[in-house]
Short mmCIF file of N, CA and C in Angstrom, two decimals:
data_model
loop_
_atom_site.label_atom_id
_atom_site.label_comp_id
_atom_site.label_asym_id
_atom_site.label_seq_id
_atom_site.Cartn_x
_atom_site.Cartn_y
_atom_site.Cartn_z
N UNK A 1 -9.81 10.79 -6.39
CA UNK A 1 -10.43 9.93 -5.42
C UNK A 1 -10.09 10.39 -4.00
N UNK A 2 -8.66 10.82 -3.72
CA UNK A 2 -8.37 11.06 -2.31
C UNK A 2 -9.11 12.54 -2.06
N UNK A 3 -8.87 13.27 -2.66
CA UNK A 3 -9.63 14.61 -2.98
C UNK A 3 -11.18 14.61 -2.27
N UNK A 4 -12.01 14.10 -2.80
CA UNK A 4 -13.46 13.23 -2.81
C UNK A 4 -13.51 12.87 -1.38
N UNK A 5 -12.61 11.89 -1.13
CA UNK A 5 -13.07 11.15 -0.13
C UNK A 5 -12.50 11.85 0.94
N UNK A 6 -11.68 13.22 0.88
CA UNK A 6 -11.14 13.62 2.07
C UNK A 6 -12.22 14.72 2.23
N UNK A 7 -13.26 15.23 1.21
CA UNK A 7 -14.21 16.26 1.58
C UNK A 7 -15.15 15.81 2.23
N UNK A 8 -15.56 14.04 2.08
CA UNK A 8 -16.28 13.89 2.86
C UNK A 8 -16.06 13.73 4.61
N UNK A 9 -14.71 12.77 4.54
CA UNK A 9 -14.09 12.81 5.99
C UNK A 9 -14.18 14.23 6.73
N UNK A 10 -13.88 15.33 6.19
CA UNK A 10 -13.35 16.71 6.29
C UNK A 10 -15.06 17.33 6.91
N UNK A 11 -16.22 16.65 6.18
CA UNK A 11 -17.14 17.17 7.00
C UNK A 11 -18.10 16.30 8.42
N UNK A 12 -17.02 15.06 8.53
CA UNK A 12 -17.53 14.64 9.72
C UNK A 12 -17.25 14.62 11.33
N UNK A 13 -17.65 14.17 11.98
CA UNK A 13 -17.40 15.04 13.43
C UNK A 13 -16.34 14.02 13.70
N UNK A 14 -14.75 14.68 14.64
CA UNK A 14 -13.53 14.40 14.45
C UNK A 14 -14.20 13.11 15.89
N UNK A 15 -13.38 12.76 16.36
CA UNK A 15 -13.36 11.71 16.96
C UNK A 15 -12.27 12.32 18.76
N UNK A 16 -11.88 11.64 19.68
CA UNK A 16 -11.64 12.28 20.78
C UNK A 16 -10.69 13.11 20.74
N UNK A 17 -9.50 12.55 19.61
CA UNK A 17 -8.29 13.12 19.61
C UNK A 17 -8.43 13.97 18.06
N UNK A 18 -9.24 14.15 17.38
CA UNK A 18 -9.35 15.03 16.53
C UNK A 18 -9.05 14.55 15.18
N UNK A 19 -9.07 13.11 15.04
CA UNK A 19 -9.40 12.62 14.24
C UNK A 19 -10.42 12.32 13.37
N UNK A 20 -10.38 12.46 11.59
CA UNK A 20 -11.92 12.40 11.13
C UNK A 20 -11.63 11.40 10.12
N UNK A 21 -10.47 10.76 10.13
CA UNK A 21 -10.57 9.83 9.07
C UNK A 21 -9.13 8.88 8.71
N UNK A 22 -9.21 7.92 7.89
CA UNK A 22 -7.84 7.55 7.07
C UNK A 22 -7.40 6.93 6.34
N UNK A 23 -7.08 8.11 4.93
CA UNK A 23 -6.91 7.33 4.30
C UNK A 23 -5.71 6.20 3.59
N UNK A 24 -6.29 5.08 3.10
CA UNK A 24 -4.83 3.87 3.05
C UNK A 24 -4.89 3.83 0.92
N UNK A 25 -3.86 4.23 0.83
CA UNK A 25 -3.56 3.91 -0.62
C UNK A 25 -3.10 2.79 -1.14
N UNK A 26 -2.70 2.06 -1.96
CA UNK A 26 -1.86 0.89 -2.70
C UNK A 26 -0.98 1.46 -3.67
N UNK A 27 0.30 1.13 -3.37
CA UNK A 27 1.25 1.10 -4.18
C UNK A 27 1.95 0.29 -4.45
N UNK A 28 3.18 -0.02 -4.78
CA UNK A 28 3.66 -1.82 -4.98
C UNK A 28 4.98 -1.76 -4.74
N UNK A 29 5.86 -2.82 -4.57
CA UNK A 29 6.95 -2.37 -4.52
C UNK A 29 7.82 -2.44 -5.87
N UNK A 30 7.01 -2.22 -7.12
CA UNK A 30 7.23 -2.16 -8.26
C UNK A 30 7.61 -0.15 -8.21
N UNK A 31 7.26 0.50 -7.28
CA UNK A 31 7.71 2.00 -6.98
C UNK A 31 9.37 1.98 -6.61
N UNK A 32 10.03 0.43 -6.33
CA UNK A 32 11.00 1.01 -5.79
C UNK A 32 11.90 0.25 -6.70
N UNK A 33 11.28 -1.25 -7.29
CA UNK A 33 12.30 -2.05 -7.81
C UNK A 33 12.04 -2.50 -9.04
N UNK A 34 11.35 -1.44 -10.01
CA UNK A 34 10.40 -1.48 -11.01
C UNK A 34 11.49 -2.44 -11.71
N UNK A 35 10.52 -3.42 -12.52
CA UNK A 35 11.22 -4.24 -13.63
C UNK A 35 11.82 -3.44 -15.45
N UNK A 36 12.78 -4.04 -16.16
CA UNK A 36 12.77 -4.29 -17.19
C UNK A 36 10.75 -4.56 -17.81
N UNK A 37 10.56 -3.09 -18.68
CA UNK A 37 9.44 -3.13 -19.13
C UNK A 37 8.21 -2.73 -18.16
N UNK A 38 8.75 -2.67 -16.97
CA UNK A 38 7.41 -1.71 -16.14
C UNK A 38 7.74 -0.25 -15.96
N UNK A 39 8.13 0.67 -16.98
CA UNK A 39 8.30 1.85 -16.28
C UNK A 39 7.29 2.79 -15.99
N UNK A 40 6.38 2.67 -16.77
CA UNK A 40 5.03 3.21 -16.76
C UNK A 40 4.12 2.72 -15.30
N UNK A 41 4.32 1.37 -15.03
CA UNK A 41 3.82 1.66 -14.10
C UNK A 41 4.20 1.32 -13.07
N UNK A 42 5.88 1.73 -13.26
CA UNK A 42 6.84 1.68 -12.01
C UNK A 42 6.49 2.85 -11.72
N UNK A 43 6.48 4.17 -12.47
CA UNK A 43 6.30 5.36 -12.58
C UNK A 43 5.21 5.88 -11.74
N UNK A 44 3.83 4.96 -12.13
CA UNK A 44 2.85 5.69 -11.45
C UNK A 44 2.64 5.00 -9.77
N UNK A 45 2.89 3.98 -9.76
CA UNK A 45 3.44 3.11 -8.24
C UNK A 45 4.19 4.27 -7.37
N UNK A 46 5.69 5.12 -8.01
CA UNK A 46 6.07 5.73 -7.77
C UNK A 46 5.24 7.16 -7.02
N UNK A 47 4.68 7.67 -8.60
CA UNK A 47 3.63 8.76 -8.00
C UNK A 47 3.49 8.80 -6.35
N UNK A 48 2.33 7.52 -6.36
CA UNK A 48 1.21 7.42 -4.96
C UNK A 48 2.18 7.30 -4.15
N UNK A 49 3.50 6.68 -4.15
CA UNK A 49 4.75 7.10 -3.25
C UNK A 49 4.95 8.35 -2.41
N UNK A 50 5.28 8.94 -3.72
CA UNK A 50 5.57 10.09 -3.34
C UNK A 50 4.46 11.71 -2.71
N UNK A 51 3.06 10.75 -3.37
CA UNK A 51 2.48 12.18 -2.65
C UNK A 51 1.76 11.83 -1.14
N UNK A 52 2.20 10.74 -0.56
CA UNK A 52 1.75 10.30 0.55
C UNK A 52 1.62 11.45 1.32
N UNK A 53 3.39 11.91 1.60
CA UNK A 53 3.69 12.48 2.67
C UNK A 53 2.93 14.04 2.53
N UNK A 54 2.94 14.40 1.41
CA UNK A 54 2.81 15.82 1.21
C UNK A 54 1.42 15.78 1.31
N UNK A 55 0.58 14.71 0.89
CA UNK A 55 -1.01 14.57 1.05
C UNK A 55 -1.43 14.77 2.51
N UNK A 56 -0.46 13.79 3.38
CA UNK A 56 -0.74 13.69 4.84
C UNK A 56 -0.35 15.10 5.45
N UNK A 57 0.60 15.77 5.26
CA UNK A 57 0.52 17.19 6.04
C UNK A 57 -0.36 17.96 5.68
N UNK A 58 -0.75 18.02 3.92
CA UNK A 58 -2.35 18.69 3.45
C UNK A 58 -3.13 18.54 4.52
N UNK A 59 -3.50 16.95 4.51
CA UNK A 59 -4.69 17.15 4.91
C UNK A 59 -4.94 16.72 6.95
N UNK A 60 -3.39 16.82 7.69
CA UNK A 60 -3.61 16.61 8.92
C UNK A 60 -4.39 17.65 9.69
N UNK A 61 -4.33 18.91 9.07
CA UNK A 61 -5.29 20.27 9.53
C UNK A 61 -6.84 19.93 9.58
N UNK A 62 -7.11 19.03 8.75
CA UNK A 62 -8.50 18.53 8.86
C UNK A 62 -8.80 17.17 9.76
N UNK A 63 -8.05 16.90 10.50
CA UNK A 63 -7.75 15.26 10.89
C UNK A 63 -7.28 14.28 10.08
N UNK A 64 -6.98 14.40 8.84
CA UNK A 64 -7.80 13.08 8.26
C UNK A 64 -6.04 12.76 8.21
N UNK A 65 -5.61 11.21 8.18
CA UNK A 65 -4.30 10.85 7.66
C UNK A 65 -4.20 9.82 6.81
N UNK A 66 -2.95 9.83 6.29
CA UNK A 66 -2.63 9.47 4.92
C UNK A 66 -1.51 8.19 4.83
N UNK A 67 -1.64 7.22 4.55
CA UNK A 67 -0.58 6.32 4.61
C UNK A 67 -1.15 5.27 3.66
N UNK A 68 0.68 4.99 2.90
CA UNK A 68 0.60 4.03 1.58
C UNK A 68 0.71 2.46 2.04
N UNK A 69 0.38 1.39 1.23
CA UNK A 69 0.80 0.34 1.49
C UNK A 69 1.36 -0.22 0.04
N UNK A 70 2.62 -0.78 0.39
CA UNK A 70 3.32 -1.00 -1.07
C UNK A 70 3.22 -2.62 -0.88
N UNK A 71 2.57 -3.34 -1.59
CA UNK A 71 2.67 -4.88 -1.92
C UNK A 71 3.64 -5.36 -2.61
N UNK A 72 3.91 -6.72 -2.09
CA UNK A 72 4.84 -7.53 -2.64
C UNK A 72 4.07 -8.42 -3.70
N UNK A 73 4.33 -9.58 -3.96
CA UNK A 73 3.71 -10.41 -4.55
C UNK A 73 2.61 -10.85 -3.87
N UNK A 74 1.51 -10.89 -4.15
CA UNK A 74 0.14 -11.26 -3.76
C UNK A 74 -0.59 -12.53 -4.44
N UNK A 75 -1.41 -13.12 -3.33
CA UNK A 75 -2.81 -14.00 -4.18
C UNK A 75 -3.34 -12.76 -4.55
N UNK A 76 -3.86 -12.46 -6.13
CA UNK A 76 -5.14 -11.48 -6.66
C UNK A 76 -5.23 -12.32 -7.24
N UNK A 77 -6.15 -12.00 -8.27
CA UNK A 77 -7.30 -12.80 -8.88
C UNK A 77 -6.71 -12.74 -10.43
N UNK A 78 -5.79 -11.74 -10.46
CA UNK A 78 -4.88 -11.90 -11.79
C UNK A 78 -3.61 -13.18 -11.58
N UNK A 79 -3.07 -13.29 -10.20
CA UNK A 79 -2.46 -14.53 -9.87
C UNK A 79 -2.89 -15.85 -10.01
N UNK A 80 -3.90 -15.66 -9.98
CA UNK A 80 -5.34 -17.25 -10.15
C UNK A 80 -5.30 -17.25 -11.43
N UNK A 81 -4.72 -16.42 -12.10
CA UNK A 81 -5.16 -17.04 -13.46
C UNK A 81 -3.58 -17.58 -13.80
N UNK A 82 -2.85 -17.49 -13.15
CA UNK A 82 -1.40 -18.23 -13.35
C UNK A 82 -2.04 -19.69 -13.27
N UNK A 83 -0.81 -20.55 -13.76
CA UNK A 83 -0.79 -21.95 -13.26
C UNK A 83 -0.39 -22.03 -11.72
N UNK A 84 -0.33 -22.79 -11.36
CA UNK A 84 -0.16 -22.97 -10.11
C UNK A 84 1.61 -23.31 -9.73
N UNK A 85 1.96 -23.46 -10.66
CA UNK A 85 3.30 -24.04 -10.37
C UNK A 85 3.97 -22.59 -10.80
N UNK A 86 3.61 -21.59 -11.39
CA UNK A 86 4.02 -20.19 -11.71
C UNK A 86 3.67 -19.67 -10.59
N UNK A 87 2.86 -19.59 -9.90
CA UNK A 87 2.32 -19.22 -8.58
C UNK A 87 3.26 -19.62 -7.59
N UNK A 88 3.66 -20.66 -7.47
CA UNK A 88 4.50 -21.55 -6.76
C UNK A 88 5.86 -20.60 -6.73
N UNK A 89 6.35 -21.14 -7.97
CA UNK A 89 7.85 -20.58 -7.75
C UNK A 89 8.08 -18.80 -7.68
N UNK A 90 6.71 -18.37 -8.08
CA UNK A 90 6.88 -16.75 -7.58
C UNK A 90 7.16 -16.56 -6.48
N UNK A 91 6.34 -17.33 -5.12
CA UNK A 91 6.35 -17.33 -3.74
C UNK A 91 7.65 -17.55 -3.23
N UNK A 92 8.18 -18.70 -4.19
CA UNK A 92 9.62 -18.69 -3.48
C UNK A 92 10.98 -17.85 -3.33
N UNK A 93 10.03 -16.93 -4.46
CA UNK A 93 11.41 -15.82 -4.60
C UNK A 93 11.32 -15.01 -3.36
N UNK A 94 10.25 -15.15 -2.30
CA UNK A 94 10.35 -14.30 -1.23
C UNK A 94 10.81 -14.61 -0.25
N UNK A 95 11.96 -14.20 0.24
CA UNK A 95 12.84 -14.65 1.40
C UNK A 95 11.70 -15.18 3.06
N UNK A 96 11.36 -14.68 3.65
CA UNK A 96 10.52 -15.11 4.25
C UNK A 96 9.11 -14.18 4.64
N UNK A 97 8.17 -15.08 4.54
CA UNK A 97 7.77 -16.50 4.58
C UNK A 97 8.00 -16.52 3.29
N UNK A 98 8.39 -17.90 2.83
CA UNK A 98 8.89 -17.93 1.12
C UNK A 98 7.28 -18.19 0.28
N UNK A 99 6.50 -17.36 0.43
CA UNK A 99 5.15 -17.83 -0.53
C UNK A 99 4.44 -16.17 -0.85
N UNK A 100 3.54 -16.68 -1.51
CA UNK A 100 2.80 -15.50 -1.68
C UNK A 100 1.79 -14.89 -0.23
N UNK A 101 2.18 -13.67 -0.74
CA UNK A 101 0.98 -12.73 0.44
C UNK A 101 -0.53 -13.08 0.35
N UNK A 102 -1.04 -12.78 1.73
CA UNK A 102 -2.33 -13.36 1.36
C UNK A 102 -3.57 -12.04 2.11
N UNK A 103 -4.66 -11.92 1.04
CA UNK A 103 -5.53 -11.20 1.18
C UNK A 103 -5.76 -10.77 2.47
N UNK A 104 -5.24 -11.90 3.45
CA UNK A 104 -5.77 -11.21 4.88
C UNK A 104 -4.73 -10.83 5.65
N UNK A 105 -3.79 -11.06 5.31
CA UNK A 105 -2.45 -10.00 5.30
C UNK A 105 -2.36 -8.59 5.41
N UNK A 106 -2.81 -8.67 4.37
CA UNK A 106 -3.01 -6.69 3.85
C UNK A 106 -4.18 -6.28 4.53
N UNK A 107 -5.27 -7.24 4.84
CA UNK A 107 -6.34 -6.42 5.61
C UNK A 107 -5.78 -6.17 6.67
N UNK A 108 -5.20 -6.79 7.26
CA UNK A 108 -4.49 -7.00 9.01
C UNK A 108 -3.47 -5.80 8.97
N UNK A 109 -2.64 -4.91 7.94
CA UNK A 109 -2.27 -4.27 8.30
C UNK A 109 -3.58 -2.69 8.13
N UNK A 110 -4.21 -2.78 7.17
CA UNK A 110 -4.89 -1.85 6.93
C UNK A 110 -5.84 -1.43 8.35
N UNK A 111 -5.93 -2.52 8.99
CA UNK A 111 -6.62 -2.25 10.21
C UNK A 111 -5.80 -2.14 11.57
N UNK A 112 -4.92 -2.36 11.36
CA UNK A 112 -3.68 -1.75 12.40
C UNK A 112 -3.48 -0.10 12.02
N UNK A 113 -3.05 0.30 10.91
CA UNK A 113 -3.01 1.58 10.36
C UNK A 113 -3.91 2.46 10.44
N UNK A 114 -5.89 1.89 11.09
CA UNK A 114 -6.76 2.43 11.05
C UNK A 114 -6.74 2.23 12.80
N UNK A 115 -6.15 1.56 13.12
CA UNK A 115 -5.87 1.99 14.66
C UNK A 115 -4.59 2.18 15.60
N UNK A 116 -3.82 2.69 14.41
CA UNK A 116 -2.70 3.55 15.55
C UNK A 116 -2.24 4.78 14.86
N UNK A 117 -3.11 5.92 15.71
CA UNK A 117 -2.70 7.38 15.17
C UNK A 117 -1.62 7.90 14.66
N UNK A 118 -0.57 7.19 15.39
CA UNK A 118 1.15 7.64 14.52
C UNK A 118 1.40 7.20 13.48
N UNK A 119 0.68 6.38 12.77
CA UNK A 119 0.72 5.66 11.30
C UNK A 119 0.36 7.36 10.56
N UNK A 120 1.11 7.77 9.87
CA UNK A 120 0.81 9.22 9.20
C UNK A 120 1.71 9.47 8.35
N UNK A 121 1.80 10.08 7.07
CA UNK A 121 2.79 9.83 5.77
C UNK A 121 3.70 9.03 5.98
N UNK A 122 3.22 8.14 6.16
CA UNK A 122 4.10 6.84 5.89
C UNK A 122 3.90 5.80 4.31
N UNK A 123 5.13 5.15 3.67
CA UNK A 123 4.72 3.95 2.72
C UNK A 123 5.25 2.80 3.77
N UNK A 124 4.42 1.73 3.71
CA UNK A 124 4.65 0.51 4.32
C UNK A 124 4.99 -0.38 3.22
N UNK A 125 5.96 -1.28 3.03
CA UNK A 125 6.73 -2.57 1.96
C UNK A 125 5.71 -3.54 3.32
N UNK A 126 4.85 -4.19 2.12
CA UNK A 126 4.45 -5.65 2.68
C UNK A 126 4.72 -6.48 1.60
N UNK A 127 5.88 -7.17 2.24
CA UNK A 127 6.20 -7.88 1.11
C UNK A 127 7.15 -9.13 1.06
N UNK A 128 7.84 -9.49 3.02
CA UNK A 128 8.39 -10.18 3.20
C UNK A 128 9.76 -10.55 2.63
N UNK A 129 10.17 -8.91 2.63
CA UNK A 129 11.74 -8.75 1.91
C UNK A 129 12.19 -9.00 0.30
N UNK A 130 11.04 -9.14 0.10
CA UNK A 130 11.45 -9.24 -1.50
C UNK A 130 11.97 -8.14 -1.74
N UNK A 131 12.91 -8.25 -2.80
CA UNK A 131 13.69 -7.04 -3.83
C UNK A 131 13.90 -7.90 -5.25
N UNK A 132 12.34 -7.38 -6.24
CA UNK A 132 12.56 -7.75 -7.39
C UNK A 132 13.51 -7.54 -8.21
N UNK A 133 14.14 -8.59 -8.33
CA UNK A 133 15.67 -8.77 -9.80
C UNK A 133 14.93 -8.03 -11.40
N UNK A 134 16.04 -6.82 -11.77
CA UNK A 134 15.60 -6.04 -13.04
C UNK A 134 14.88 -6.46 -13.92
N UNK A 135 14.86 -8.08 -14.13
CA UNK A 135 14.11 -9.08 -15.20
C UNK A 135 13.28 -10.01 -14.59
#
């Protein structure tokens, strides 16, 4: 996918400072504090971690830049299918704000990251300090 979408960035006209694009990945912070029984996809969380940086010097020769965003606990639509009181006390495990992240959260940084050029192999933790316990 990044591949793809950086050939197309790669053939459009750069912008003042020589910019042609940027791209924002998802990773979780299941890359850093994977649970009991997620290793598989602590593992691949991990991956998109790790090829941020090496993606972003790839592909800064072409303009384009590269930066992760690692989520904490979120409203998704797999959370909606919790009860609400499971929903509840997930939020509270997050030191502050003690609740779940919210969809316009993550847009708000994705569009900060799409407007400040020094955002470049970077992973960002949005996640309001959580550090998931092994279980």
């Amino acid at each position: 996918m990044i591949r793809l979408a950086a050939e197309r960035m790669s053939a459009g006209a750069p912008n003042a400072e020589g910019e042609r694009g940027v791209i924002v990945s998802t990773a979780s912070i299941a890359a850093y504090d994977g649970q009991i029984g997620q290793a598989a996809y602590a593992a691949s969380k991990g991956g998109i971690v790790g090829m941020t940086l090496p993606i972003a010097r790839e592909l800064a020769r072409s303009g384009i830049r590269v930066v992760t965003i690692a989520p904490g606990i979120f409203e998704t639509p797999m959370m909606a299918a919790l009860p609400k009181e499971a929903q509840e006390s997930l939020g509270k495990m997050v030191p502050f704000p003690p609740r779940l992240g919210r969809p316009a959260e993550f847009a708000s940084l994705v569009a900060e990251i799409v407007r400040n050029p020094m955002l470049n192999g970077e992973v960002i933790r949005l996640d309001g300090a959580i550090r998931m316990a092994p279980k």
